[in-house]
PDB file of C-alpha atoms in Angstrom:
ATOM      1  CA  PHE A   1     -37.334 -66.958  -0.494  1.00 51.00           C
ATOM      2  CA  THR A   2     -35.261 -64.068   0.848  1.00 55.00           C
ATOM      3  CA  VAL A   3     -34.509 -63.229   4.490  1.00 53.00           C
ATOM      4  CA  THR A   4     -33.232 -59.705   5.309  1.00 55.00           C
ATOM      5  CA  PRO A   5     -32.279 -59.548   9.004  1.00 53.00           C
ATOM      6  CA  SER A   6     -30.994 -56.429  10.747  1.00 54.00           C
ATOM      7  CA  ALA A   7     -28.370 -58.262  12.778  1.00 54.00           C
ATOM      8  CA  GLY A   8     -27.840 -61.460  14.703  1.00 52.00           C
ATOM      9  CA  THR A   9     -28.193 -65.144  13.827  1.00 49.00           C
ATOM     10  CA  VAL A  10     -31.024 -66.351  11.580  1.00 50.00           C
ATOM     11  CA  SER A  11     -31.978 -70.010  11.193  1.00 51.00           C
ATOM     12  CA  VAL A  12     -34.114 -71.088   8.250  1.00 51.00           C
ATOM     13  CA  GLN A  13     -35.895 -74.411   8.478  1.00 55.00           C
ATOM     14  CA  ILE A  14     -36.297 -75.986   5.061  1.00 55.00           C
ATOM     15  CA  PRO A  15     -39.191 -78.522   4.812  1.00 59.00           C
ATOM     16  CA  ALA A  16     -38.080 -82.096   5.288  1.00 57.00           C
ATOM     17  CA  SER A  17     -37.689 -84.261   2.236  1.00 59.00           C
ATOM     18  CA  VAL A  18     -37.778 -87.992   1.778  1.00 59.00           C
ATOM     19  CA  ALA A  19     -35.105 -89.869  -0.066  1.00 59.00           C
ATOM     20  CA  GLN A  20     -34.487 -93.567  -0.586  1.00 61.00           C
ATOM     21  CA  ASP A  21     -31.218 -95.169   0.277  1.00 63.00           C
ATOM     22  CA  SER A  22     -29.514 -97.794  -1.885  1.00 68.00           C
ATOM     23  CA  ALA A  23     -31.600-100.540  -0.230  1.00 71.00           C
ATOM     24  CA  GLY A  24     -34.861 -98.829  -1.142  1.00 69.00           C
ATOM     25  CA  ASN A  25     -35.599 -97.632   2.384  1.00 71.00           C
ATOM     26  CA  ASP A  26     -37.200 -94.206   2.886  1.00 63.00           C
ATOM     27  CA  ASN A  27     -35.064 -91.693   4.838  1.00 64.00           C
ATOM     28  CA  THR A  28     -36.397 -88.361   6.071  1.00 62.00           C
ATOM     29  CA  VAL A  29     -33.894 -85.550   5.573  1.00 58.00           C
ATOM     30  CA  SER A  30     -34.301 -82.356   7.644  1.00 58.00           C
ATOM     31  CA  ASN A  31     -32.532 -79.225   6.422  1.00 61.00           C
ATOM     32  CA  THR A  32     -31.616 -76.248   8.603  1.00 60.00           C
ATOM     33  CA  LEU A  33     -29.526 -73.321   7.349  1.00 59.00           C
ATOM     34  CA  SER A  34     -28.025 -70.862   9.876  1.00 58.00           C
ATOM     35  CA  ARG A  35     -26.257 -67.621   9.073  1.00 62.00           C
ATOM     36  CA  THR A  36     -24.991 -64.784  11.296  1.00 62.00           C
ATOM     37  CA  TYR A  37     -25.500 -61.222  10.084  1.00 65.00           C
ATOM     38  CA  ASP A  38     -23.783 -58.090  11.452  1.00 68.00           C
ATOM     39  CA  ASN A  39     -24.420 -54.662  10.000  1.00 78.00           C
ATOM     40  CA  VAL A  40     -23.759 -52.681  13.184  1.00 86.00           C
ATOM     41  CA  ALA A  41     -20.566 -50.607  13.038  1.00 88.00           C
ATOM     42  CA  PRO A  42     -18.201 -50.696  16.032  1.00 93.00           C
ATOM     43  CA  ASP A  43     -17.506 -47.680  18.237  1.00 94.00           C
ATOM     44  CA  THR A  44     -13.995 -46.193  18.474  1.00 97.00           C
ATOM     45  CA  GLN A  45     -12.459 -44.564  21.533  1.00 97.00           C
ATOM     46  CA  ILE A  46      -9.183 -42.739  22.231  1.00 98.00           C
ATOM     47  CA  ASP A  47      -7.733 -44.072  25.488  1.00 97.00           C
ATOM     48  CA  SER A  48      -4.712 -41.778  25.930  1.00 97.00           C
ATOM     49  CA  ARG A  49      -3.534 -38.604  24.198  1.00 98.00           C
ATOM     50  CA  PRO A  50      -1.319 -35.503  24.659  1.00 97.00           C
ATOM     51  CA  PRO A  51      -2.498 -32.588  26.829  1.00 96.00           C
ATOM     52  CA  THR A  52      -4.578 -29.932  25.053  1.00 96.00           C
ATOM     53  CA  GLN A  53      -1.595 -27.538  25.398  1.00 94.00           C
ATOM     54  CA  SER A  54       1.588 -29.505  24.751  1.00 95.00           C
ATOM     55  CA  GLY A  55       5.191 -28.365  24.916  1.00 93.00           C
ATOM     56  CA  SER A  56       6.345 -31.467  23.044  1.00 95.00           C
ATOM     57  CA  SER A  57       6.428 -32.011  19.285  1.00 96.00           C
ATOM     58  CA  TYR A  58       6.007 -35.759  19.943  1.00 97.00           C
ATOM     59  CA  ALA A  59       2.451 -37.097  20.292  1.00 98.00           C
ATOM     60  CA  THR A  60       1.273 -40.657  21.034  1.00 98.00           C
ATOM     61  CA  PHE A  61      -2.305 -41.957  20.925  1.00 98.00           C
ATOM     62  CA  ASN A  62      -3.703 -45.194  22.328  1.00 98.00           C
ATOM     63  CA  PHE A  63      -7.115 -46.304  21.041  1.00 97.00           C
ATOM     64  CA  SER A  64      -9.481 -49.277  21.041  1.00 96.00           C
ATOM     65  CA  SER A  65     -12.926 -50.485  20.092  1.00 95.00           C
ATOM     66  CA  PRO A  66     -15.038 -51.493  23.110  1.00 90.00           C
ATOM     67  CA  ASP A  67     -17.436 -53.380  20.792  1.00 80.00           C
ATOM     68  CA  ASP A  68     -14.947 -55.555  18.920  1.00 80.00           C
ATOM     69  CA  GLU A  69     -11.537 -56.633  20.226  1.00 83.00           C
ATOM     70  CA  SER A  70     -10.772 -57.971  16.733  1.00 88.00           C
ATOM     71  CA  ALA A  71     -11.422 -54.624  15.029  1.00 93.00           C
ATOM     72  CA  THR A  72      -8.834 -53.059  12.758  1.00 96.00           C
ATOM     73  CA  PHE A  73      -8.157 -49.316  12.652  1.00 97.00           C
ATOM     74  CA  GLU A  74      -7.456 -46.436  10.318  1.00 98.00           C
ATOM     75  CA  CYS A  75      -5.905 -43.141  11.446  1.00 98.00           C
ATOM     76  CA  LYS A  76      -5.765 -39.669   9.947  1.00 98.00           C
ATOM     77  CA  LEU A  77      -3.956 -36.490  11.010  1.00 98.00           C
ATOM     78  CA  ASP A  78      -5.375 -33.050  10.164  1.00 98.00           C
ATOM     79  CA  SER A  79      -6.410 -33.023   6.471  1.00 96.00           C
ATOM     80  CA  GLY A  80      -4.373 -36.100   5.574  1.00 97.00           C
ATOM     81  CA  VAL A  81      -5.648 -39.416   4.219  1.00 97.00           C
ATOM     82  CA  TRP A  82      -6.848 -42.455   6.155  1.00 98.00           C
ATOM     83  CA  ASP A  83      -4.093 -45.037   6.717  1.00 97.00           C
ATOM     84  CA  ILE A  84      -4.159 -48.444   8.394  1.00 98.00           C
ATOM     85  CA  CYS A  85      -2.748 -48.087  11.912  1.00 98.00           C
ATOM     86  CA  THR A  86      -2.318 -49.893  15.216  1.00 97.00           C
ATOM     87  CA  SER A  87      -2.349 -48.657  18.797  1.00 97.00           C
ATOM     88  CA  PRO A  88      -0.243 -46.870  19.904  1.00 97.00           C
ATOM     89  CA  LYS A  89       0.173 -44.405  17.023  1.00 98.00           C
ATOM     90  CA  SER A  90       2.902 -41.743  17.301  1.00 98.00           C
ATOM     91  CA  TYR A  91       3.713 -38.543  15.412  1.00 98.00           C
ATOM     92  CA  THR A  92       6.460 -35.907  15.424  1.00 98.00           C
ATOM     93  CA  LEU A  93       4.834 -32.583  14.523  1.00 97.00           C
ATOM     94  CA  SER A  94       5.390 -28.863  14.093  1.00 96.00           C
ATOM     95  CA  ASP A  95       4.028 -26.160  16.394  1.00 96.00           C
ATOM     96  CA  GLY A  96       0.369 -25.313  15.908  1.00 96.00           C
ATOM     97  CA  SER A  97      -3.074 -26.877  16.206  1.00 97.00           C
ATOM     98  CA  HIS A  98      -3.539 -30.503  15.130  1.00 98.00           C
ATOM     99  CA  THR A  99      -6.465 -32.952  15.002  1.00 98.00           C
ATOM    100  CA  PHE A 100      -6.118 -36.731  15.209  1.00 98.00           C
ATOM    101  CA  TYR A 101      -8.850 -39.071  13.906  1.00 98.00           C
ATOM    102  CA  VAL A 102      -9.240 -42.841  14.303  1.00 98.00           C
ATOM    103  CA  ARG A 103     -11.978 -45.242  13.181  1.00 98.00           C
ATOM    104  CA  ALA A 104     -12.562 -48.960  13.759  1.00 97.00           C
ATOM    105  CA  THR A 105     -13.714 -51.588  11.271  1.00 96.00           C
ATOM    106  CA  ASP A 106     -15.099 -54.898  12.535  1.00 94.00           C
ATOM    107  CA  THR A 107     -14.578 -58.366  11.068  1.00 89.00           C
ATOM    108  CA  SER A 108     -17.847 -58.042   9.118  1.00 89.00           C
ATOM    109  CA  GLY A 109     -16.532 -54.965   7.316  1.00 92.00           C
ATOM    110  CA  ASN A 110     -18.602 -52.365   9.188  1.00 94.00           C
ATOM    111  CA  THR A 111     -16.691 -49.084   9.725  1.00 95.00           C
ATOM    112  CA  ASP A 112     -17.401 -46.539  12.461  1.00 96.00           C
ATOM    113  CA  ALA A 113     -19.169 -43.638  10.704  1.00 95.00           C
ATOM    114  CA  THR A 114     -18.334 -41.244  13.564  1.00 96.00           C
ATOM    115  CA  PRO A 115     -14.564 -41.553  14.085  1.00 97.00           C
ATOM    116  CA  ALA A 116     -13.055 -40.588  17.425  1.00 98.00           C
ATOM    117  CA  GLU A 117     -11.163 -37.295  17.186  1.00 98.00           C
ATOM    118  CA  TYR A 118      -8.974 -35.088  19.362  1.00 98.00           C
ATOM    119  CA  THR A 119      -7.614 -31.573  18.804  1.00 98.00           C
ATOM    120  CA  TRP A 120      -4.614 -30.174  20.659  1.00 98.00           C
ATOM    121  CA  THR A 121      -2.016 -27.406  20.290  1.00 96.00           C
ATOM    122  CA  ILE A 122       1.759 -27.841  20.194  1.00 97.00           C
ATOM    123  CA  ASP A 123       3.895 -24.946  21.425  1.00 95.00           C
ATOM    124  CA  THR A 124       7.607 -25.634  21.865  1.00 95.00           C
ATOM    125  CA  THR A 125       8.742 -21.983  22.009  1.00 94.00           C
ATOM    126  CA  ALA A 126       9.652 -20.685  25.464  1.00 95.00           C
ATOM    127  CA  PRO A 127       8.388 -17.218  26.446  1.00 95.00           C
ATOM    128  CA  ASP A 128      10.661 -14.230  27.026  1.00 97.00           C
ATOM    129  CA  THR A 129      10.886 -12.540  30.415  1.00 98.00           C
ATOM    130  CA  THR A 130      11.517  -8.821  30.920  1.00 98.00           C
ATOM    131  CA  ILE A 131      12.206  -6.881  34.134  1.00 98.00           C
ATOM    132  CA  THR A 132      10.314  -3.600  33.796  1.00 97.00           C
ATOM    133  CA  SER A 133      11.316  -1.890  37.083  1.00 97.00           C
ATOM    134  CA  ASN A 134      14.017  -2.459  39.669  1.00 97.00           C
ATOM    135  CA  PRO A 135      15.851  -0.686  42.532  1.00 95.00           C
ATOM    136  CA  THR A 136      18.459   1.971  41.808  1.00 94.00           C
ATOM    137  CA  ASN A 137      22.031   0.797  41.701  1.00 94.00           C
ATOM    138  CA  PRO A 138      23.536   1.407  44.134  1.00 94.00           C
ATOM    139  CA  SER A 139      20.620   1.477  46.570  1.00 94.00           C
ATOM    140  CA  SER A 140      20.528   2.953  50.064  1.00 93.00           C
ATOM    141  CA  THR A 141      17.672   0.713  51.288  1.00 94.00           C
ATOM    142  CA  SER A 142      17.546  -2.948  52.361  1.00 95.00           C
ATOM    143  CA  SER A 143      14.251  -3.398  50.519  1.00 96.00           C
ATOM    144  CA  ALA A 144      13.911  -4.094  46.796  1.00 97.00           C
ATOM    145  CA  THR A 145      10.881  -4.400  44.518  1.00 97.00           C
ATOM    146  CA  PHE A 146      10.943  -5.840  40.987  1.00 98.00           C
ATOM    147  CA  ALA A 147       8.235  -5.668  38.332  1.00 98.00           C
ATOM    148  CA  PHE A 148       8.353  -7.986  35.339  1.00 98.00           C
ATOM    149  CA  THR A 149       6.328  -9.183  32.388  1.00 98.00           C
ATOM    150  CA  SER A 150       6.226 -11.567  29.428  1.00 97.00           C
ATOM    151  CA  PRO A 151       4.800 -11.159  25.904  1.00 96.00           C
ATOM    152  CA  ASP A 152       2.838 -14.330  26.700  1.00 93.00           C
ATOM    153  CA  ALA A 153      -0.105 -13.002  28.707  1.00 92.00           C
ATOM    154  CA  THR A 154      -0.845 -16.481  30.126  1.00 91.00           C
ATOM    155  CA  ALA A 155       2.686 -17.043  31.461  1.00 96.00           C
ATOM    156  CA  THR A 156       3.414 -17.708  35.115  1.00 97.00           C
ATOM    157  CA  PHE A 157       6.656 -16.755  36.849  1.00 98.00           C
ATOM    158  CA  GLU A 158       9.356 -18.028  39.197  1.00 98.00           C
ATOM    159  CA  CYS A 159      11.792 -15.772  41.046  1.00 98.00           C
ATOM    160  CA  LYS A 160      14.965 -16.229  43.059  1.00 97.00           C
ATOM    161  CA  MET A 161      17.389 -13.956  44.865  1.00 97.00           C
ATOM    162  CA  ASP A 162      21.134 -14.666  44.665  1.00 97.00           C
ATOM    163  CA  SER A 163      21.752 -18.419  45.132  1.00 95.00           C
ATOM    164  CA  GLY A 164      18.314 -19.132  46.599  1.00 95.00           C
ATOM    165  CA  ALA A 165      15.783 -21.591  45.204  1.00 97.00           C
ATOM    166  CA  TRP A 166      13.275 -20.791  42.471  1.00 98.00           C
ATOM    167  CA  GLN A 167       9.856 -19.937  43.918  1.00 97.00           C
ATOM    168  CA  THR A 168       6.535 -19.077  42.315  1.00 98.00           C
ATOM    169  CA  CYS A 169       6.046 -15.323  42.229  1.00 98.00           C
ATOM    170  CA  THR A 170       4.019 -12.497  40.725  1.00 97.00           C
ATOM    171  CA  SER A 171       4.860  -8.970  39.688  1.00 96.00           C
ATOM    172  CA  ALA A 172       5.779  -6.923  41.680  1.00 94.00           C
ATOM    173  CA  LYS A 173       8.072  -9.089  43.804  1.00 97.00           C
ATOM    174  CA  GLU A 174       9.343  -7.431  47.006  1.00 97.00           C
ATOM    175  CA  TYR A 175      12.310  -8.381  49.189  1.00 97.00           C
ATOM    176  CA  THR A 176      13.064  -6.872  52.603  1.00 96.00           C
ATOM    177  CA  GLY A 177      15.947  -7.116  55.041  1.00 95.00           C
ATOM    178  CA  LEU A 178      18.620  -7.520  52.398  1.00 96.00           C
ATOM    179  CA  SER A 179      22.174  -7.249  53.674  1.00 96.00           C
ATOM    180  CA  ASP A 180      24.700  -4.725  52.423  1.00 96.00           C
ATOM    181  CA  GLY A 181      26.533  -5.924  49.347  1.00 96.00           C
ATOM    182  CA  SER A 182      25.849  -7.109  45.839  1.00 96.00           C
ATOM    183  CA  HIS A 183      22.648  -9.004  45.047  1.00 97.00           C
ATOM    184  CA  THR A 184      21.249 -10.576  41.865  1.00 97.00           C
ATOM    185  CA  PHE A 185      17.553 -11.042  41.147  1.00 98.00           C
ATOM    186  CA  TYR A 186      16.341 -13.655  38.662  1.00 98.00           C
ATOM    187  CA  VAL A 187      12.886 -14.162  37.146  1.00 98.00           C
ATOM    188  CA  ARG A 188      11.720 -16.610  34.478  1.00 98.00           C
ATOM    189  CA  ALA A 189       8.399 -17.140  32.678  1.00 98.00           C
ATOM    190  CA  THR A 190       6.693 -20.467  31.905  1.00 97.00           C
ATOM    191  CA  ASP A 191       3.879 -20.756  29.354  1.00 95.00           C
ATOM    192  CA  THR A 192       0.777 -22.960  29.490  1.00 92.00           C
ATOM    193  CA  SER A 193       2.526 -25.628  27.381  1.00 93.00           C
ATOM    194  CA  GLY A 194       5.232 -25.986  30.045  1.00 93.00           C
ATOM    195  CA  ASN A 195       8.015 -24.153  28.176  1.00 95.00           C
ATOM    196  CA  THR A 196      10.287 -22.212  30.552  1.00 96.00           C
ATOM    197  CA  ASP A 197      12.487 -19.262  29.576  1.00 96.00           C
ATOM    198  CA  ALA A 198      16.021 -20.644  29.451  1.00 95.00           C
TER     199      ALA A 198
END
């Protein structure tokens, strides 16, 4: 007969038989056959990954299978091919959008049909910063206002006057009570990937 289980352990009791030993005595023999079946694929999860907007060309992924600690893994990047991999998996990549995929296979040979995936963008190029308006030079007032911009519309800014500390600022930045003499204003942009104008 044939048994087709979905998963789990199946025991089949085969009817007892009688056999004689070498002395002619009857012996009852009971036969039980047990087999474990597993056709349920393991799940795959990504445990750590780069930020969605990354200023680094280096990316590391940690992953696991909560269903099977003995699972093996295959990884794929973008439109590449599946390759055997272990956690952590690292890449050095170019700027742009990338997608990482990983899938687990359990010891019974079942492979996750819905691999875990993650898409992120690498941007290692710092934004430019431009001062668009400033006081006249020389100036007859102790106040000064500076307007500035960056081609990166999502950039944020930091400003400083002379040898002061960098502070978060927005355009237009105004200073009052400046002393007579020479002054230097600085402003730098930082994009959403963390790149700062050098």
